[in-house]
mmCIF file of C-alpha atoms and ligand atoms in Angstrom:
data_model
loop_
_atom_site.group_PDB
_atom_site.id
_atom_site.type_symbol
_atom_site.label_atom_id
_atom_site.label_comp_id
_atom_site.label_asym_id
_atom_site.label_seq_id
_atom_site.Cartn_x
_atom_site.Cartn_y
_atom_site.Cartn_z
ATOM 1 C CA UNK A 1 -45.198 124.685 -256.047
ATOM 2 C CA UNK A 2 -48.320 123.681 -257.875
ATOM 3 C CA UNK A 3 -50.095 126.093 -256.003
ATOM 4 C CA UNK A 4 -48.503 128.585 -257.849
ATOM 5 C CA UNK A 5 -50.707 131.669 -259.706
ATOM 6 C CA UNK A 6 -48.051 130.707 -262.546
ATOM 7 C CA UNK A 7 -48.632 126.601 -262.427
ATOM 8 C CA UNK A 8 -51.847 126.946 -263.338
ATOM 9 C CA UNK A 9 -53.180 130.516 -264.326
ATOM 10 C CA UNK A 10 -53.367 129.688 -268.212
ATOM 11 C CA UNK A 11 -55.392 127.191 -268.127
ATOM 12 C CA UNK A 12 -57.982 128.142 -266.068
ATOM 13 C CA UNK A 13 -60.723 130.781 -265.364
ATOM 14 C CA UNK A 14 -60.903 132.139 -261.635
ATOM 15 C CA UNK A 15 -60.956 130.217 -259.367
ATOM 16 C CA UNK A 16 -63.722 130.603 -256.800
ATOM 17 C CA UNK A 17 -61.515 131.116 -253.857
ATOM 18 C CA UNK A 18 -59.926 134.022 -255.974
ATOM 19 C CA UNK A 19 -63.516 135.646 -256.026
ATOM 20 C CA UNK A 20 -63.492 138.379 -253.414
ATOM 21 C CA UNK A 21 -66.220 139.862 -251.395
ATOM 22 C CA UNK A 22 -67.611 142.500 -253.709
ATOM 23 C CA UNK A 23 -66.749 144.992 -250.670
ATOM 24 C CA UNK A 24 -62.724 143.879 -251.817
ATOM 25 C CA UNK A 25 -62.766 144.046 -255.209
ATOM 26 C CA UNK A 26 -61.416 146.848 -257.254
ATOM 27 C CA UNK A 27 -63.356 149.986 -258.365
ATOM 28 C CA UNK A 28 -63.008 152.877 -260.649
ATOM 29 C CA UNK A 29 -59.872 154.996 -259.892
ATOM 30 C CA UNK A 30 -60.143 158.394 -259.357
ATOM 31 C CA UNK A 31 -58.056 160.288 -261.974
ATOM 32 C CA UNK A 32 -55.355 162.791 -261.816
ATOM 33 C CA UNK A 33 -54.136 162.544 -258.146
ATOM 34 C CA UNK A 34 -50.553 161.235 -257.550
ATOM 35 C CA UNK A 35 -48.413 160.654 -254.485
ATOM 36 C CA UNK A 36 -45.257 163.051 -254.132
ATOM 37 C CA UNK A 37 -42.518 162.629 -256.145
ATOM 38 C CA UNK A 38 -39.086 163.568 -254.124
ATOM 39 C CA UNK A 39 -35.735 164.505 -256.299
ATOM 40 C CA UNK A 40 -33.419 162.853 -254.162
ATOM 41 C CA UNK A 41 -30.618 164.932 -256.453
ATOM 42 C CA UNK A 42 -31.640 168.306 -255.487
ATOM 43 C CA UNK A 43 -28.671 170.435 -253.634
ATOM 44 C CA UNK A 44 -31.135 171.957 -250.819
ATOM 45 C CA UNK A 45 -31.337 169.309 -248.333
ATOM 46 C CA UNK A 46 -33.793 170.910 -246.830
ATOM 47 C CA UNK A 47 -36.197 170.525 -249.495
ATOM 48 C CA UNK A 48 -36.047 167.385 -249.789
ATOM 49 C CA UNK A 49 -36.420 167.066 -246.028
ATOM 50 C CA UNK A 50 -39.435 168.464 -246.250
ATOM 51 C CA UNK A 51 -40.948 166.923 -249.070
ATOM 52 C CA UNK A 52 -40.276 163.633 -247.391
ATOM 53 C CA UNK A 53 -41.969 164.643 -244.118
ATOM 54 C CA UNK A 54 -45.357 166.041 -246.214
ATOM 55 C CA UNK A 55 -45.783 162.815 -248.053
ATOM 56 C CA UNK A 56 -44.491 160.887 -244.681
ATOM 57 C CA UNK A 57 -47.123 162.255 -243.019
ATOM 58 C CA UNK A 58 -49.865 162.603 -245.384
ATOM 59 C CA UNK A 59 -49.234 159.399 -247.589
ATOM 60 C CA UNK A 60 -46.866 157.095 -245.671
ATOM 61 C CA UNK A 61 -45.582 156.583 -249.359
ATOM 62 C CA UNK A 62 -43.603 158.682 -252.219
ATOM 63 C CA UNK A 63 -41.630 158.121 -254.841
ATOM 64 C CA UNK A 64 -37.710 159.316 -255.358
ATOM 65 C CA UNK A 65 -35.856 159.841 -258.081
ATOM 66 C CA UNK A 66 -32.347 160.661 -259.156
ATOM 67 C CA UNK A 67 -31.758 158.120 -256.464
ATOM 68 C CA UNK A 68 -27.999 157.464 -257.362
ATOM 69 C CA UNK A 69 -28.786 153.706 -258.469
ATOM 70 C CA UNK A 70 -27.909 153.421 -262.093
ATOM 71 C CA UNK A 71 -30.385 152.867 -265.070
ATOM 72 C CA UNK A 72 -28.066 149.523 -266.380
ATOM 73 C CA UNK A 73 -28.386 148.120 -262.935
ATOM 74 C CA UNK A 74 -32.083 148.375 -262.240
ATOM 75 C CA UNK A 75 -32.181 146.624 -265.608
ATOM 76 C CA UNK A 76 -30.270 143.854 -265.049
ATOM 77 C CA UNK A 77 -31.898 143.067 -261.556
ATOM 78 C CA UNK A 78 -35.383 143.509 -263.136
ATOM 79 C CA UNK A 79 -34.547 140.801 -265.689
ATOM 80 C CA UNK A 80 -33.198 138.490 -263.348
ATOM 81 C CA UNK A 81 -36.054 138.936 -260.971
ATOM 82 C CA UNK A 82 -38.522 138.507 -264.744
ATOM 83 C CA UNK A 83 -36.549 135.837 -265.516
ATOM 84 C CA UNK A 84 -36.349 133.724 -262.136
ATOM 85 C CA UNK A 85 -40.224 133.533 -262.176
ATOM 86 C CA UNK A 86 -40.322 132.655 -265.928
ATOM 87 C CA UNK A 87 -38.808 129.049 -264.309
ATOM 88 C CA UNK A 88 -40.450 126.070 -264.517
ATOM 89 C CA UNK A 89 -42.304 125.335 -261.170
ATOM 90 C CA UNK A 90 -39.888 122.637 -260.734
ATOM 91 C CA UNK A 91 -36.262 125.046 -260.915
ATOM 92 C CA UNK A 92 -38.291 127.566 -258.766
ATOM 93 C CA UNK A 93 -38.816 124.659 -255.880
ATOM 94 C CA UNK A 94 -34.961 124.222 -256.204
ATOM 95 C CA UNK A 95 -33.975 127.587 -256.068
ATOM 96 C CA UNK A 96 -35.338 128.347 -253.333
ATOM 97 C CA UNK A 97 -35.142 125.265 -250.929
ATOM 98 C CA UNK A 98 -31.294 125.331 -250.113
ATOM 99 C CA UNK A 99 -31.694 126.656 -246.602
ATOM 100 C CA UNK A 100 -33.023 124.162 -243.972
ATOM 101 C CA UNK A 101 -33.736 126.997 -241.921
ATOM 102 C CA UNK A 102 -35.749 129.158 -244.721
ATOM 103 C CA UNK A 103 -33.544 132.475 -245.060
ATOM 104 C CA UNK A 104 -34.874 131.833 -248.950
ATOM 105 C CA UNK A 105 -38.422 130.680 -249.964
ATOM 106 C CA UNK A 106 -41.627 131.410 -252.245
ATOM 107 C CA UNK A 107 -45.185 131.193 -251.486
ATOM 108 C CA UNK A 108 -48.191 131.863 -252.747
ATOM 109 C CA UNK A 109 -51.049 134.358 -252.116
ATOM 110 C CA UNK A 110 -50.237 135.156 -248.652
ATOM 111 C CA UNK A 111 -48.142 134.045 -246.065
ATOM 112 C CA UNK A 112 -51.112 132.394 -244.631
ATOM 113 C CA UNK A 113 -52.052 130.215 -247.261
ATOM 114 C CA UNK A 114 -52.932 127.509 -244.943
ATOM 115 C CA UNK A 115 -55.798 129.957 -243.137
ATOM 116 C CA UNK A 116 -56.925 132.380 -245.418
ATOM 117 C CA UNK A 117 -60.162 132.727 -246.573
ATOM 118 C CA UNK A 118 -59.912 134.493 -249.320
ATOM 119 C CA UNK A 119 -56.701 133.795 -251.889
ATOM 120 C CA UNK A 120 -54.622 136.705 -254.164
ATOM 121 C CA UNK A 121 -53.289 136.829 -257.385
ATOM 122 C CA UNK A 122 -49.251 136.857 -256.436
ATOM 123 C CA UNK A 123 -46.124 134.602 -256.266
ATOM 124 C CA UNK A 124 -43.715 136.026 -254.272
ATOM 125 C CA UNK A 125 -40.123 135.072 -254.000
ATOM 126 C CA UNK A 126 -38.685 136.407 -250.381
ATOM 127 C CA UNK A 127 -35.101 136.075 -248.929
ATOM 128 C CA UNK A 128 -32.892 137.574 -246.487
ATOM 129 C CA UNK A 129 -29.867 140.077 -247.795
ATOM 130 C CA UNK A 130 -27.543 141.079 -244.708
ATOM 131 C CA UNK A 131 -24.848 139.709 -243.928
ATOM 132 C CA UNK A 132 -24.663 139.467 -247.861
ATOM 133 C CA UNK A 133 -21.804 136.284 -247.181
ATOM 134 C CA UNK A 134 -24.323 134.467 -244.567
ATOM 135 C CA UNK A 135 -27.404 134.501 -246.982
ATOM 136 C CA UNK A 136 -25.949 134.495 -250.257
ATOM 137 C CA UNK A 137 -25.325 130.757 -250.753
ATOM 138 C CA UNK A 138 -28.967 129.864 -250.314
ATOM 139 C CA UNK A 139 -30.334 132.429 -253.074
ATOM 140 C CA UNK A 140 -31.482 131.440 -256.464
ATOM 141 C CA UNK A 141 -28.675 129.938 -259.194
ATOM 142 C CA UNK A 142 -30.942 129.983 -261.866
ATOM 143 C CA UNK A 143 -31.042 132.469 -263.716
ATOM 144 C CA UNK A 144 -27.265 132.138 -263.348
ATOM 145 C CA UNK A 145 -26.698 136.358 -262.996
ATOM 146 C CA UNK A 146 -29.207 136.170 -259.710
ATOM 147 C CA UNK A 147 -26.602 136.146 -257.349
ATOM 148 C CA UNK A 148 -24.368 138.745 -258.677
ATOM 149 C CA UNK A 149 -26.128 141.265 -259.768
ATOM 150 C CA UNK A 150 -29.133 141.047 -256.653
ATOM 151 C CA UNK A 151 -25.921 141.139 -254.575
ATOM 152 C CA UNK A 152 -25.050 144.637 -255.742
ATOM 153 C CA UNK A 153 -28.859 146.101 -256.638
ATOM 154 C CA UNK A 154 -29.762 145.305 -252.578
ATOM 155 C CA UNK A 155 -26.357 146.983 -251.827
ATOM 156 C CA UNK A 156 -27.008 150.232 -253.676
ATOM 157 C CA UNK A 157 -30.846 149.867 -252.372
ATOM 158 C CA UNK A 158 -29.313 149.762 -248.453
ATOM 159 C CA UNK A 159 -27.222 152.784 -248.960
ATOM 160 C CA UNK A 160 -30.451 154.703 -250.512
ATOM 161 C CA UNK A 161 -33.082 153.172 -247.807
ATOM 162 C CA UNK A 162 -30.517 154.875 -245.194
ATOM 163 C CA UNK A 163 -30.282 158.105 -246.503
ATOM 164 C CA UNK A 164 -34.041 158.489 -246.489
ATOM 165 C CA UNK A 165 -33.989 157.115 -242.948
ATOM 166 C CA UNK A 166 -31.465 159.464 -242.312
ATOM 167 C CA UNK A 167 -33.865 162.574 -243.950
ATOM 168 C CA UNK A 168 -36.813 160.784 -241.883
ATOM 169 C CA UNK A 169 -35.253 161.142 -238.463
ATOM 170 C CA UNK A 170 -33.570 164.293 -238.885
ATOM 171 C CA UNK A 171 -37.536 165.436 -239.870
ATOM 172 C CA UNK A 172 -38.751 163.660 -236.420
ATOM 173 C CA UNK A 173 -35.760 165.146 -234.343
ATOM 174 C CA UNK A 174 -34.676 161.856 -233.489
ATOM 175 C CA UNK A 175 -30.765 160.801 -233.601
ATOM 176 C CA UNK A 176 -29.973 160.458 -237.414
ATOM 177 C CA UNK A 177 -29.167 157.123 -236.876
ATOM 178 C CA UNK A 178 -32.162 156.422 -235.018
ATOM 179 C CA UNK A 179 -32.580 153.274 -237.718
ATOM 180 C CA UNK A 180 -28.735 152.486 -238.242
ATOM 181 C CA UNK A 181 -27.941 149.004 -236.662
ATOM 182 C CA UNK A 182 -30.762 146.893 -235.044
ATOM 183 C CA UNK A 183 -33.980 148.487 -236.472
ATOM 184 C CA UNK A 184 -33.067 148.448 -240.374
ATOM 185 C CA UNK A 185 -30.216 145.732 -240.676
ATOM 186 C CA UNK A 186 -32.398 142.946 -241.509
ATOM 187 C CA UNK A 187 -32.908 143.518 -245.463
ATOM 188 C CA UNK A 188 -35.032 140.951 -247.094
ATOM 189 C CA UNK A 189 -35.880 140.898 -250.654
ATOM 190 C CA UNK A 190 -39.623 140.211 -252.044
ATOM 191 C CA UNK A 191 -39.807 139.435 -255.491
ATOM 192 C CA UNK A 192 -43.594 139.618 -256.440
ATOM 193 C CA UNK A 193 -45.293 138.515 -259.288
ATOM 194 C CA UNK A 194 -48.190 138.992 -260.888
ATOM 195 C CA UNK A 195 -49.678 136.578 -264.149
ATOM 196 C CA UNK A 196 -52.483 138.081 -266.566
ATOM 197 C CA UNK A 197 -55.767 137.696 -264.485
ATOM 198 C CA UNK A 198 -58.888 136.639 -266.097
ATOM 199 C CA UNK A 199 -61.058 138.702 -264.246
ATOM 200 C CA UNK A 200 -59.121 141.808 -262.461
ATOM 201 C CA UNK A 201 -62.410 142.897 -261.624
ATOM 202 C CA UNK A 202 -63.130 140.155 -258.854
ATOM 203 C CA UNK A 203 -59.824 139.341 -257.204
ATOM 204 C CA UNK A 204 -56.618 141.402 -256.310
ATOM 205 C CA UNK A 205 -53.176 141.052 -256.340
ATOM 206 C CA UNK A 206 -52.746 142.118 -253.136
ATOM 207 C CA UNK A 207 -55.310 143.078 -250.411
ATOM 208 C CA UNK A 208 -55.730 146.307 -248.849
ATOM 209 C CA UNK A 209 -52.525 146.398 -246.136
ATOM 210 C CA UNK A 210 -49.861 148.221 -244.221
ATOM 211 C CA UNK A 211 -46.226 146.586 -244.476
ATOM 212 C CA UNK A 212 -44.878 144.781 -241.151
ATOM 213 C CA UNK A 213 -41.963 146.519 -241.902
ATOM 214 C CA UNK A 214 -39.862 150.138 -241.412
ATOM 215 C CA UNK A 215 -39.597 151.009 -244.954
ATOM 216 C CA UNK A 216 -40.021 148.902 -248.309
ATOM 217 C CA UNK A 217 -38.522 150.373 -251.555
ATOM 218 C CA UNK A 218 -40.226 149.379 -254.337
ATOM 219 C CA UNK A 219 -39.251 149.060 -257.942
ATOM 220 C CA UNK A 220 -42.340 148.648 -260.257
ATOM 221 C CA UNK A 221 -40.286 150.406 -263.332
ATOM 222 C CA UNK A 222 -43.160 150.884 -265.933
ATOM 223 C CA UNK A 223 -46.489 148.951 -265.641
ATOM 224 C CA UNK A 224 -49.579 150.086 -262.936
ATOM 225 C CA UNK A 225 -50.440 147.764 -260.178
ATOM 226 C CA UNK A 226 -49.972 149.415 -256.969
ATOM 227 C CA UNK A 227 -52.822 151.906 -255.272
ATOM 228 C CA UNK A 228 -52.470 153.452 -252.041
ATOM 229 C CA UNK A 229 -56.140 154.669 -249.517
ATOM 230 C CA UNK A 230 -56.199 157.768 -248.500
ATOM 231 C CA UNK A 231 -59.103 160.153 -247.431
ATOM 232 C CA UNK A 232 -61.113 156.802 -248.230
ATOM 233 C CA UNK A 233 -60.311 156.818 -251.881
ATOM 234 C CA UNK A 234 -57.326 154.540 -253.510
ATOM 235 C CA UNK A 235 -55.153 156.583 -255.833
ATOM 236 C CA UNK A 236 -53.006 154.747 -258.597
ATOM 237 C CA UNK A 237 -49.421 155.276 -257.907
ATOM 238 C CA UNK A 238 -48.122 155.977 -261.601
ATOM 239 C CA UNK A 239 -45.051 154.165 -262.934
ATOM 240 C CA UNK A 240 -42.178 156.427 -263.307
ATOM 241 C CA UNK A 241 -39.577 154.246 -265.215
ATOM 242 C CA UNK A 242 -36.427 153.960 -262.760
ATOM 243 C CA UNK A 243 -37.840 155.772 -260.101
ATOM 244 C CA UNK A 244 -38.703 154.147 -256.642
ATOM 245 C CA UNK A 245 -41.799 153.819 -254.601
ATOM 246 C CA UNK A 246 -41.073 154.220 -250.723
ATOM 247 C CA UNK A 247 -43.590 152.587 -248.119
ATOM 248 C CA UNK A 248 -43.129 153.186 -244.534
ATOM 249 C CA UNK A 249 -44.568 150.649 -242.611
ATOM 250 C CA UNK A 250 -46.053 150.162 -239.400
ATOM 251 C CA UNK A 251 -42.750 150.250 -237.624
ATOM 252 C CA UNK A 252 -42.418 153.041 -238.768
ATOM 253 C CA UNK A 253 -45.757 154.751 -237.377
ATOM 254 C CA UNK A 254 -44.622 152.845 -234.281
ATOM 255 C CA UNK A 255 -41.485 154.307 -233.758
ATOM 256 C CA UNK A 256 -42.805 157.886 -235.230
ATOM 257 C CA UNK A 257 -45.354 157.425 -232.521
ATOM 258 C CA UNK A 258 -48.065 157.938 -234.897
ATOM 259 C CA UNK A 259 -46.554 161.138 -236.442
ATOM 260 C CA UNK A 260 -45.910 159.590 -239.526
ATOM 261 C CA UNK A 261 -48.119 156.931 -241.421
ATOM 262 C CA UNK A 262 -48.264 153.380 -242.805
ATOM 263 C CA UNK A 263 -48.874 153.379 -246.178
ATOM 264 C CA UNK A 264 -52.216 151.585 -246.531
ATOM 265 C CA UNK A 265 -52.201 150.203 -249.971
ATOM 266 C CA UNK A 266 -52.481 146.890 -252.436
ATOM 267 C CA UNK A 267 -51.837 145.350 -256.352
ATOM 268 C CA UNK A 268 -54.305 145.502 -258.704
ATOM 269 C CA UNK A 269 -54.792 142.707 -261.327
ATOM 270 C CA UNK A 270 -54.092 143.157 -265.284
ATOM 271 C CA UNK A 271 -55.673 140.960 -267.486
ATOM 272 C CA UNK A 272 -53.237 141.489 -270.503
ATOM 273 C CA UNK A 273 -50.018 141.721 -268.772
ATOM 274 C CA UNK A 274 -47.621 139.664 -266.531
ATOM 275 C CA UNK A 275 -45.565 142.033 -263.911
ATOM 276 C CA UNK A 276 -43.210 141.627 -261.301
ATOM 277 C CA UNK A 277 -42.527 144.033 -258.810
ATOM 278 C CA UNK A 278 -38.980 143.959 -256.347
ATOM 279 C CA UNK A 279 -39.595 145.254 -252.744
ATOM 280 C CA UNK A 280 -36.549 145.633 -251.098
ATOM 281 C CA UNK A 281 -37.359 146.158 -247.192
ATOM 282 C CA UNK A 282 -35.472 147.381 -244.227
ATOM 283 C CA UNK A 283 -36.361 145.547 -241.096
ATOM 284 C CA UNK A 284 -35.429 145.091 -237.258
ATOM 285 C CA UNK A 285 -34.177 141.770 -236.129
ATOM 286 C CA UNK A 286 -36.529 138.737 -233.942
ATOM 287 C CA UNK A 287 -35.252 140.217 -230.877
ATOM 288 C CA UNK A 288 -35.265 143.811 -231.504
ATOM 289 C CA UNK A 289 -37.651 146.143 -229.182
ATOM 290 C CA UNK A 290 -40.169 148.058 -231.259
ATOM 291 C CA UNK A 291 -41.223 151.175 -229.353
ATOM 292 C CA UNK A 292 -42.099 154.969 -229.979
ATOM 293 C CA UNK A 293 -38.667 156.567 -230.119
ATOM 294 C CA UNK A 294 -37.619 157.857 -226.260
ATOM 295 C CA UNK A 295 -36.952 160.989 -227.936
ATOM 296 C CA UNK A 296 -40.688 161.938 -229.119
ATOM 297 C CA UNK A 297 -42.647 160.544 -225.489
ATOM 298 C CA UNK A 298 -42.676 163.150 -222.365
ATOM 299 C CA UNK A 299 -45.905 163.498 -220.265
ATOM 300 C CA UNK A 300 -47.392 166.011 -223.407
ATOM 301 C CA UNK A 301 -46.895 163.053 -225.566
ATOM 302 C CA UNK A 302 -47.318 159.499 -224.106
ATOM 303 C CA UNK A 303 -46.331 156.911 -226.460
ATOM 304 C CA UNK A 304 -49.812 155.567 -228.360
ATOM 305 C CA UNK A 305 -48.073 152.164 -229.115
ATOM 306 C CA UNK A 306 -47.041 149.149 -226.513
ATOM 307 C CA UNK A 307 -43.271 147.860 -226.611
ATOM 308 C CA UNK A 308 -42.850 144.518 -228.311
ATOM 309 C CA UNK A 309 -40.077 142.276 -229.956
ATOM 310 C CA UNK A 310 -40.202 142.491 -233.619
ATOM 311 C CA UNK A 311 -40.617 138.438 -233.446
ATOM 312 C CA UNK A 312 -43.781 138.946 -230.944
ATOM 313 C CA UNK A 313 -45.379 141.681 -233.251
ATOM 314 C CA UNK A 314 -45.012 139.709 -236.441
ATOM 315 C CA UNK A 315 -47.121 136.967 -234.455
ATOM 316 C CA UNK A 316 -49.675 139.406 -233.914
ATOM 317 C CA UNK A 317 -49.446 140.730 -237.380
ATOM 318 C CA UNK A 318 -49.927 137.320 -238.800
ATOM 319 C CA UNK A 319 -52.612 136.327 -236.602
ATOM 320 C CA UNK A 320 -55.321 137.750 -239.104
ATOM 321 C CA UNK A 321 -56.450 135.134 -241.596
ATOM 322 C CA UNK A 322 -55.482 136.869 -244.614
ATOM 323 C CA UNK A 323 -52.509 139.717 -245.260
ATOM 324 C CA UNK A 324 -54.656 141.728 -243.395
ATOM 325 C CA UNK A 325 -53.447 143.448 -239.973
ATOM 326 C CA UNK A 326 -54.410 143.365 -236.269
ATOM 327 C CA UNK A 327 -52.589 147.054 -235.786
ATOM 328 C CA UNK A 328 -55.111 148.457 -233.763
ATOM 329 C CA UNK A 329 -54.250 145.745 -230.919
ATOM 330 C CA UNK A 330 -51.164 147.367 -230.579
ATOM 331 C CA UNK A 331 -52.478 150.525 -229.109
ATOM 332 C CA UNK A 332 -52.389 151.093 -225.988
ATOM 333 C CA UNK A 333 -55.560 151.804 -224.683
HETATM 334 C C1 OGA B 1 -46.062 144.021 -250.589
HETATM 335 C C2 OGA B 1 -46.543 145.014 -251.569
HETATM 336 C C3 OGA B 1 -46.456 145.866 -253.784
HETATM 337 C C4 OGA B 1 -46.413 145.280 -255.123
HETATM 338 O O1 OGA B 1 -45.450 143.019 -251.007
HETATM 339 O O2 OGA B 1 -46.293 144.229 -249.398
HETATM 340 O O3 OGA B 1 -47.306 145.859 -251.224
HETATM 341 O O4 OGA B 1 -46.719 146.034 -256.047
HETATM 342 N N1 OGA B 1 -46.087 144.911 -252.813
HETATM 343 O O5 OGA B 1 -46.115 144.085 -255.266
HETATM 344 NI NI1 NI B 2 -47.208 146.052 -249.188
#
């Protein structure tokens, strides 16, 4: 746990292994351009169909609001997330070491810490959700509301991560509940967070990345971090208070058979401010198959992705140093 950003950021400038090729570091954002924002409350379905499908497409990422998830509960699970890595580094290693086999754990940086080259401004708190009675006994005690209230903000965040999955494959023409069951019942929660950074201009939070994942929801509630590429340019995605960010992730492009997009994007550094950001994902199990959906392959359209276990693509995922990817080897050539 000393390795922590939060051990140690106080009382120390950058540290050189924080110092990122100047290719990586951040640069002047281009103003007034915005991802989609989608008003999950409207009454025509349809619209919001096809606002999801544009920025599914175009973005792999949007934001939704009127999402059905109360105000009072995003606030509670936002302080309990703020207040969990406001531990000492001590309860933290405590917390999160009840499961011999690692359901619940933080790291540091990346999830190659021991190979990367280059290291990134985040702690990140990660642990599984479903079945809520399976996992729930190894989360976090401290602060003593964790359990409780994550237990029904990750509930509320399931039901809304399947209705968008629902909009999603009724926009593919695949069975609405293409994602129901095996490809989106493994929910894991990442708690990121992000100390002041002496210098934002040489190091990130996060690197430039697609999610190994089908869809993350994000909840970044009011301070600027997050940037997403496209058309070789990163755009700011601007804090709507209560609103969240959607991601699809390379599943999804896998399943979509390249009709709709990763969300290439990463964190940003803030030298005044501390943030934390909750990223509630919907995954497949180890064993899973990830393939193009049967439904959108015929001789006109030959699936552009090989078949793997979920378990085998994470290990090809992972196998770049950093949090950077190795998509392209999935192709099939
Ligand atoms: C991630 C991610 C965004 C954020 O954890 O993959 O992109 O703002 N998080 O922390
Ligand atoms: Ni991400």
């Amino acid at each position: 746990m000393e390795h922590l950003v939060s051990s140690w950021y106080n009382d120390r400038s950058l540290p050189e292994s924080y110092t990122l090729p100047p290719e990586d570091r951040t640069g002047m954002l281009p103003l007034g351009k915005n991802i989609l924002v989608v008003d999950l409350g409207t009454h025509d379905q349809t619209d919001i169909l096809q606002h999801i499908l544009e920025a599914s497409q175009e973005f792999g990422m949007f934001q939704v609001i009127n999402h059905g998830v109360p105000s009072n509960l995003i606030n509670e699970a936002m302080s309990v997330f703020k207040e969990f890595h406001a531990l000492s580094a001590e309860d933290k290693a405590i917390e999160t070491s009840k499961d011999p086999s690692k359901s619940c754990y933080m790291y540091t940086s990346t999830q190659s810490y021991a190979t990367e080259k280059f290291r990134f401004w985040r702690d990140g708190l990660l642990h599984r959700c479903n079945p809520l009675e399976k996992y729930i006994q190894f989360w976090p005690e401290k602060p003593p509301k964790y359990r409780q209230v994550v237990a029904i903000y990750t509930a509320e965040l399931r039901k809304v991560g399947f209705r968008i999955l629902e909009f999603i494959s009724q926009g593919l023409g695949v069975n609405p509940d293409h994602f129901r069951g095996e490809l989106g019942e493994n929910q894991t929660m990442l708690v990121n967070h992000y100390p002041p950074c002496p210098d934002p201009s040489l190091t990130l939070g996060l690197c430039k990345h697609r999610d190994p994942v089908v869809i993350n929801i994000l909840l970044q509630k009011d301070v600027y971090g997050l940037e997403v590429f496209k058309d070789e340019e990163w755009i700011g995605v601007e804090p709507i208070p209560y609103a969240f960010v959607v991601t699809l992730g390379v599943l999804m492009q896998i399943i979509s058979n390249g009709k709709l997009k990763a969300a290439e994007h990463r964190v940003v550094t803030n030298s005044n401010l501390a943030w934390t950001i909750a990223a509630f994902a919907l995954d497949p199990f180890n064993e899973t198959l990830i393939e193009p959906a049967k439904a959108l392959v015929d001789t006109n359209n030959p699936a552009l992705y090989k078949s793997l276990s979920y378990k085998d693509f994470l290990i090809k995922y992972r196998v770049a140093a950093s949090y950077g990817t190795t998509f392209e080897e999935l192709l099939i050539d």
